[in-house]
Amino acid sequence: MATVTINGETRTLDVPDDMPLLWALRQELGMVGTKFGCGIGACGACTVHIDGVAARSCSTTVGSLAGKKVTTIEALGQSAVGKALQAAWLDVDVMQCGYCQAGQLMSASALLAKNPSPSDKDIDSAMQGNICRCACYGRIKTAIQIAAAESEKANV
Amino acid sequence: MSELAEKVNLSRRTLLKAGALAGGGMFLSATMPGIARAATGAAEPAPLNAFVSIAPDGQVTIVGKNPEIGQGIKTMLPMLIAEELDADWDKIKIVQGDSNAAKYGPQIAGGSFATPMNWFPMRQTGAAARAMLLEAAGKKLAVDPATLTTSKGVITDPATGRKLGYGEVASMAAEATVPDPAKLKLKDRKDFVIIGREIGGIDSPKIVHGEPIFGVDTQLPGMVYAAYERAPVFGSKLKSADTAAAKSVPGVIDAFTLEGKGGPDQLVDGVAVIAKNWWVANQARGKLAAQWDTGDWTSHSSAGYDAEARKLMDGPPSSDVFSKTGDVDAAFATAAKTLDEQYAYPFLAHVPMEPMNTTALMHKDGTLEIWSPTQNPQAGQMGVAQMLGLKPDQVTLHITRMGGGFGRRLTNDFMHQAAAIAAKMPGTPVQLIWSREDDVRSDFYRPAGWHRLRAALDADNKLVGFDDHFVTFELGGAYNPAAMAPDIFPAKFVPNLRYAQSKMKTAVPMGALRAPASNAIAFVTQGFLDEVAEAAGKDLPTLLLELISGREKEPDPPGGGFGGPQRGFNPDRMRGVIEKAVAMSPWGKPAPDGHAYGFGYYFSHQGYFAEVVEASISAGKSPQVHNVWVAGDVGHTIINPFGALNQVKGAVIDGLGQATALAIKIENGAVAQSNFHDYPIPRMPFAPEIHVEWVKSDNEPTGLGEPALPPAIPALTNALYKLTGNRIRSLPIDRKLLTKA
Ligand code: FES
Ligand code: FES
């Protein structure tokens, strides 16, 4: 039995301690926005925030989360940066199939939270853990730049 | 209507059917002539994939009925209807249609077919609905309908300024005369307001909020999850498995074996493990200790295939000659210069981002309900019905949005597995999910292939002989996506030419991968023609233009195929994109230090593409692409420029990524790779700048899912050759060849 704080709510999970967070989110809590892509930390589709830092939920056990705060794609719009990213994503029509995009958005929002005006290289290195099989990389980068510029304007 | 529309001849036979909606308002469905499979001649009328309804409150709903794999079809096809209907795009509702051949006709996401197949019929459907609304409005206002105008879902009488919303006349319109599609006047291209507009994906707002829209997001009350253990070695039969051990794992509900039925595209032998949580089921697979009878298939390997193919290429082709012009042997005997080289490429996997999955529920009344991310729903529905001894109409198949396809989901093996499992647990919905390892190791792979190519040049450096001895695999009678079509360029453009093949045996399942055949043949032919051009003292675009010089367009094949109207190969369109690519790029100019340009051209899926790649070699000895210039001709109209650019850029990166790093290797009869760490799909730092320009020739629009991919590969390998002096004749690119010769 584990107790985890997810999107500000305390949830109790009756699952083995070594169950990855991904499967607890998707199939115990019905929060299916976080996606399964590889299960080995190699694709980023399952990215969530743990205490504000991007983490792969497929490689994070439920048992390791005591006292930590998990944020998922379902709550992304609650932060200003998250909102700006969602808007930019739609503005440039980033996606093709869209399956990787929850993970992309979670990685991008973790990046902007700690580095509000990232360079091209910063974006490349923060995002290289996220595969987009449809290869929407150019638009993902553009959308991050737009969201960064928007957030900057809002803060002036 | 344009003159071409007449020629297409689909328009005349489109049948429209209208009716009243239950709560008032109208609907319109359309039937177009069944599209003859290949050239089987006339076909029965089959309903078209179009369905539009207008509610009394003006809400326009359009059924997007082709499967959405990220190619943008769920947005694009309704755009065609909405354009001619003059609907307000921002208020339209689009719903996904279920799998239903009788209602919708063909529903398949493959072959870049949807655009050519639907360009006229979809627009006719919209125009017919508009005509009926106008007829009703004319009656209501007591004016000649021909004097009324429409815009954004509103009808205006210009004489009086009176306005009527579509909803206000929708119920009356349900009674109006259904127009003869052939007499409908479609819009002039210059009047388009929706077609040609940059329109974002219809599901995108849901995606950025993480809403459940993909197949694997399906949730049903009481649902359980299944994992499926199958043989690692292709062609094996299950001998035994310890299901009791798996069942003893806490959380596991059941475990049972299933006997295969049909080929690998249907049900293969395996063991299902069921649990309340998929992770638990998948972990419990470790306890199964399944034993397999592998026959002698463990002796098969990629290295073995390569050795056998090289031996075969030393001799004459063992099997059929499938393309022949002139006298090849004589051309080589009298040639001034000859080239003789071997090209090869590996098996490839599709690895769409969303792993294979299907949710199935065997109802207590014996009918089956399925939710599946499939590119080929009707085939799946039929196959599953047959497997379980049901009639097709006892199987309801809901098509879900899918996280990529690339051809993988044309084969419904995973759907068969889910259905077979569900059939064992009536009343309980079960979701089968594959791990990524399952996906990489149980794919229908792009076939590996080998080509021995020879070219003969005469004393004037003209290409007078061309010979391809192709080594491929047998695929017992089924469609072989490895097949090389007889008219692959430069067939018909070299006076003496022969394509022949030899075949090897394999149990490795093969299937169509985005731009099937072309994704390999473009590398082979355009790479080798670059060698020929060099031997002739010219560059590749010059050689290509010489080969087609003075040649006329081929006649359109009669009748059109499954993919809608087909057009004969047109050398002018080929020239158009080659000249455009040269003009828009720095081709022919000196490249920045350490960089080089490479050229590639290819025609596939009715699209003409020429591409220039600017590459260098990184310190880590891997190819680095900086820029790609793409000139494409898919007709006079780009229906949705947003989606179109996404398809082209994605296809180019897909091709470059394959060439650089991807291979599926068979070892001891099984796939050696397992996940993204050893099957490295391109990541963001790999993605180059891609500059796209359209050559808008006067042809009806065709599809974009595939044709931009093939030429990117030879454009890259031809650029790398200029940097090192080493020809790249085998994929993926051998790092050892990236040091200067
Ligand atoms: S599913 Fe977690 S990184 Fe791929
Ligand atoms: S949009 Fe398809 S995987 Fe990224």
PDB file of N, CA and C in Angstrom, chain B residues 228-275:
ATOM      1  N   TYR B 228       0.816 -11.344 -24.078  1.00  0.00           N
ATOM      2  CA  TYR B 228       0.820 -12.555 -24.913  1.00  0.00           C
ATOM      3  C   TYR B 228       2.256 -12.964 -25.219  1.00  0.00           C
ATOM      4  N   GLU B 229       2.581 -14.164 -24.789  1.00  0.00           N
ATOM      5  CA  GLU B 229       3.918 -14.711 -25.033  1.00  0.00           C
ATOM      6  C   GLU B 229       3.910 -15.497 -26.338  1.00  0.00           C
ATOM      7  N   ARG B 230       4.749 -15.097 -27.280  1.00  0.00           N
ATOM      8  CA  ARG B 230       4.838 -15.875 -28.511  1.00  0.00           C
ATOM      9  C   ARG B 230       6.284 -16.298 -28.754  1.00  0.00           C
ATOM     10  N   ALA B 231       6.489 -17.144 -29.742  1.00  0.00           N
ATOM     11  CA  ALA B 231       7.819 -17.713 -29.970  1.00  0.00           C
ATOM     12  C   ALA B 231       8.801 -16.640 -30.415  1.00  0.00           C
ATOM     13  N   PRO B 232      10.002 -16.652 -29.849  1.00  0.00           N
ATOM     14  CA  PRO B 232      11.017 -15.725 -30.342  1.00  0.00           C
ATOM     15  C   PRO B 232      11.488 -16.084 -31.758  1.00  0.00           C
ATOM     16  N   VAL B 233      11.498 -17.379 -32.059  1.00  0.00           N
ATOM     17  CA  VAL B 233      11.964 -17.819 -33.379  1.00  0.00           C
ATOM     18  C   VAL B 233      10.756 -17.934 -34.314  1.00  0.00           C
ATOM     19  N   PHE B 234      10.818 -17.220 -35.428  1.00  0.00           N
ATOM     20  CA  PHE B 234       9.704 -17.254 -36.380  1.00  0.00           C
ATOM     21  C   PHE B 234       9.493 -18.673 -36.887  1.00  0.00           C
ATOM     22  N   GLY B 235       8.238 -19.012 -37.119  1.00  0.00           N
ATOM     23  CA  GLY B 235       7.926 -20.326 -37.672  1.00  0.00           C
ATOM     24  C   GLY B 235       7.814 -21.432 -36.621  1.00  0.00           C
ATOM     25  N   SER B 236       7.918 -21.083 -35.322  1.00  0.00           N
ATOM     26  CA  SER B 236       7.891 -22.117 -34.267  1.00  0.00           C
ATOM     27  C   SER B 236       6.472 -22.510 -33.876  1.00  0.00           C
ATOM     28  N   LYS B 237       6.372 -23.691 -33.265  1.00  0.00           N
ATOM     29  CA  LYS B 237       5.105 -24.130 -32.668  1.00  0.00           C
ATOM     30  C   LYS B 237       5.307 -24.267 -31.161  1.00  0.00           C
ATOM     31  N   LEU B 238       4.250 -23.999 -30.397  1.00  0.00           N
ATOM     32  CA  LEU B 238       4.331 -24.110 -28.932  1.00  0.00           C
ATOM     33  C   LEU B 238       4.322 -25.578 -28.517  1.00  0.00           C
ATOM     34  N   LYS B 239       5.289 -25.956 -27.679  1.00  0.00           N
ATOM     35  CA  LYS B 239       5.302 -27.331 -27.149  1.00  0.00           C
ATOM     36  C   LYS B 239       4.639 -27.371 -25.776  1.00  0.00           C
ATOM     37  N   SER B 240       5.074 -26.466 -24.890  1.00  0.00           N
ATOM     38  CA  SER B 240       4.499 -26.483 -23.539  1.00  0.00           C
ATOM     39  C   SER B 240       4.773 -25.163 -22.841  1.00  0.00           C
ATOM     40  N   ALA B 241       4.001 -24.911 -21.788  1.00  0.00           N
ATOM     41  CA  ALA B 241       4.234 -23.729 -20.968  1.00  0.00           C
ATOM     42  C   ALA B 241       3.670 -24.000 -19.578  1.00  0.00           C
ATOM     43  N   ASP B 242       4.297 -23.411 -18.571  1.00  0.00           N
ATOM     44  CA  ASP B 242       3.885 -23.631 -17.190  1.00  0.00           C
ATOM     45  C   ASP B 242       2.876 -22.550 -16.783  1.00  0.00           C
ATOM     46  N   THR B 243       1.631 -22.723 -17.220  1.00  0.00           N
ATOM     47  CA  THR B 243       0.624 -21.701 -16.929  1.00  0.00           C
ATOM     48  C   THR B 243       0.319 -21.655 -15.431  1.00  0.00           C
ATOM     49  N   ALA B 244       0.485 -22.797 -14.743  1.00  0.00           N
ATOM     50  CA  ALA B 244       0.201 -22.823 -13.302  1.00  0.00           C
ATOM     51  C   ALA B 244       1.142 -21.871 -12.565  1.00  0.00           C
ATOM     52  N   ALA B 245       2.416 -21.869 -12.979  1.00  0.00           N
ATOM     53  CA  ALA B 245       3.392 -20.984 -12.328  1.00  0.00           C
ATOM     54  C   ALA B 245       3.002 -19.520 -12.524  1.00  0.00           C
ATOM     55  N   ALA B 246       2.562 -19.187 -13.732  1.00  0.00           N
ATOM     56  CA  ALA B 246       2.163 -17.801 -14.004  1.00  0.00           C
ATOM     57  C   ALA B 246       0.921 -17.448 -13.186  1.00  0.00           C
ATOM     58  N   LYS B 247       0.016 -18.412 -13.075  1.00  0.00           N
ATOM     59  CA  LYS B 247      -1.239 -18.153 -12.340  1.00  0.00           C
ATOM     60  C   LYS B 247      -0.993 -17.943 -10.849  1.00  0.00           C
ATOM     61  N   SER B 248       0.116 -18.483 -10.355  1.00  0.00           N
ATOM     62  CA  SER B 248       0.386 -18.358  -8.921  1.00  0.00           C
ATOM     63  C   SER B 248       0.934 -16.971  -8.564  1.00  0.00           C
ATOM     64  N   VAL B 249       1.253 -16.174  -9.556  1.00  0.00           N
ATOM     65  CA  VAL B 249       1.748 -14.817  -9.281  1.00  0.00           C
ATOM     66  C   VAL B 249       0.578 -13.963  -8.761  1.00  0.00           C
ATOM     67  N   PRO B 250       0.777 -13.277  -7.621  1.00  0.00           N
ATOM     68  CA  PRO B 250      -0.324 -12.464  -7.076  1.00  0.00           C
ATOM     69  C   PRO B 250      -0.799 -11.439  -8.105  1.00  0.00           C
ATOM     70  N   GLY B 251      -2.108 -11.375  -8.261  1.00  0.00           N
ATOM     71  CA  GLY B 251      -2.680 -10.404  -9.198  1.00  0.00           C
ATOM     72  C   GLY B 251      -3.016 -11.015 -10.543  1.00  0.00           C
ATOM     73  N   VAL B 252      -2.451 -12.196 -10.844  1.00  0.00           N
ATOM     74  CA  VAL B 252      -2.766 -12.839 -12.122  1.00  0.00           C
ATOM     75  C   VAL B 252      -4.127 -13.531 -12.000  1.00  0.00           C
ATOM     76  N   ILE B 253      -4.976 -13.282 -12.981  1.00  0.00           N
ATOM     77  CA  ILE B 253      -6.324 -13.841 -12.969  1.00  0.00           C
ATOM     78  C   ILE B 253      -6.361 -15.187 -13.675  1.00  0.00           C
ATOM     79  N   ASP B 254      -5.641 -15.261 -14.778  1.00  0.00           N
ATOM     80  CA  ASP B 254      -5.674 -16.495 -15.551  1.00  0.00           C
ATOM     81  C   ASP B 254      -4.460 -16.545 -16.482  1.00  0.00           C
ATOM     82  N   ALA B 255      -4.166 -17.724 -16.948  1.00  0.00           N
ATOM     83  CA  ALA B 255      -3.131 -17.910 -17.961  1.00  0.00           C
ATOM     84  C   ALA B 255      -3.522 -19.128 -18.773  1.00  0.00           C
ATOM     85  N   PHE B 256      -3.475 -19.029 -20.091  1.00  0.00           N
ATOM     86  CA  PHE B 256      -3.852 -20.184 -20.915  1.00  0.00           C
ATOM     87  C   PHE B 256      -3.141 -20.123 -22.259  1.00  0.00           C
ATOM     88  N   THR B 257      -3.015 -21.294 -22.879  1.00  0.00           N
ATOM     89  CA  THR B 257      -2.346 -21.358 -24.178  1.00  0.00           C
ATOM     90  C   THR B 257      -3.387 -21.194 -25.289  1.00  0.00           C
ATOM     91  N   LEU B 258      -2.922 -20.685 -26.408  1.00  0.00           N
ATOM     92  CA  LEU B 258      -3.791 -20.578 -27.584  1.00  0.00           C
ATOM     93  C   LEU B 258      -3.071 -21.219 -28.758  1.00  0.00           C
ATOM     94  N   GLU B 259      -3.825 -22.002 -29.515  1.00  0.00           N
ATOM     95  CA  GLU B 259      -3.223 -22.633 -30.675  1.00  0.00           C
ATOM     96  C   GLU B 259      -3.398 -21.736 -31.888  1.00  0.00           C
ATOM     97  N   GLY B 260      -2.342 -21.575 -32.625  1.00  0.00           N
ATOM     98  CA  GLY B 260      -2.379 -20.702 -33.796  1.00  0.00           C
ATOM     99  C   GLY B 260      -3.367 -21.177 -34.835  1.00  0.00           C
ATOM    100  N   LYS B 261      -3.804 -20.218 -35.647  1.00  0.00           N
ATOM    101  CA  LYS B 261      -4.757 -20.518 -36.704  1.00  0.00           C
ATOM    102  C   LYS B 261      -4.424 -19.579 -37.850  1.00  0.00           C
ATOM    103  N   GLY B 262      -4.114 -20.141 -39.021  1.00  0.00           N
ATOM    104  CA  GLY B 262      -3.761 -19.285 -40.146  1.00  0.00           C
ATOM    105  C   GLY B 262      -2.307 -18.853 -40.081  1.00  0.00           C
ATOM    106  N   GLY B 263      -1.972 -17.862 -40.874  1.00  0.00           N
ATOM    107  CA  GLY B 263      -0.583 -17.409 -40.977  1.00  0.00           C
ATOM    108  C   GLY B 263      -0.202 -16.483 -39.841  1.00  0.00           C
ATOM    109  N   PRO B 264       1.028 -15.951 -39.885  1.00  0.00           N
ATOM    110  CA  PRO B 264       1.484 -15.048 -38.827  1.00  0.00           C
ATOM    111  C   PRO B 264       0.659 -13.761 -38.753  1.00  0.00           C
ATOM    112  N   ASP B 265      -0.085 -13.457 -39.821  1.00  0.00           N
ATOM    113  CA  ASP B 265      -0.928 -12.259 -39.796  1.00  0.00           C
ATOM    114  C   ASP B 265      -2.258 -12.548 -39.116  1.00  0.00           C
ATOM    115  N   GLN B 266      -2.493 -13.809 -38.755  1.00  0.00           N
ATOM    116  CA  GLN B 266      -3.717 -14.155 -38.036  1.00  0.00           C
ATOM    117  C   GLN B 266      -3.346 -14.502 -36.593  1.00  0.00           C
ATOM    118  N   LEU B 267      -3.608 -15.721 -36.169  1.00  0.00           N
ATOM    119  CA  LEU B 267      -3.292 -16.065 -34.773  1.00  0.00           C
ATOM    120  C   LEU B 267      -2.081 -16.979 -34.726  1.00  0.00           C
ATOM    121  N   VAL B 268      -1.052 -16.551 -34.030  1.00  0.00           N
ATOM    122  CA  VAL B 268       0.112 -17.425 -33.839  1.00  0.00           C
ATOM    123  C   VAL B 268       0.006 -18.096 -32.473  1.00  0.00           C
ATOM    124  N   ASP B 269       0.632 -19.271 -32.367  1.00  0.00           N
ATOM    125  CA  ASP B 269       0.688 -19.990 -31.090  1.00  0.00           C
ATOM    126  C   ASP B 269       1.186 -19.066 -29.993  1.00  0.00           C
ATOM    127  N   GLY B 270       0.631 -19.197 -28.796  1.00  0.00           N
ATOM    128  CA  GLY B 270       1.138 -18.375 -27.710  1.00  0.00           C
ATOM    129  C   GLY B 270       0.464 -18.669 -26.396  1.00  0.00           C
ATOM    130  N   VAL B 271       0.863 -17.914 -25.386  1.00  0.00           N
ATOM    131  CA  VAL B 271       0.312 -18.067 -24.048  1.00  0.00           C
ATOM    132  C   VAL B 271      -0.168 -16.705 -23.569  1.00  0.00           C
ATOM    133  N   ALA B 272      -1.434 -16.650 -23.190  1.00  0.00           N
ATOM    134  CA  ALA B 272      -1.997 -15.398 -22.687  1.00  0.00           C
ATOM    135  C   ALA B 272      -1.928 -15.388 -21.167  1.00  0.00           C
ATOM    136  N   VAL B 273      -1.531 -14.240 -20.627  1.00  0.00           N
ATOM    137  CA  VAL B 273      -1.562 -14.059 -19.178  1.00  0.00           C
ATOM    138  C   VAL B 273      -2.463 -12.866 -18.886  1.00  0.00           C
ATOM    139  N   ILE B 274      -3.445 -13.099 -17.994  1.00  0.00           N
ATOM    140  CA  ILE B 274      -4.452 -12.077 -17.726  1.00  0.00           C
ATOM    141  C   ILE B 274      -4.298 -11.574 -16.289  1.00  0.00           C
ATOM    142  N   ALA B 275      -4.362 -10.260 -16.123  1.00  0.00           N
ATOM    143  CA  ALA B 275      -4.287  -9.694 -14.766  1.00  0.00           C
ATOM    144  C   ALA B 275      -5.077  -8.399 -14.719  1.00  0.00           C
TER     145      ALA B 275
END
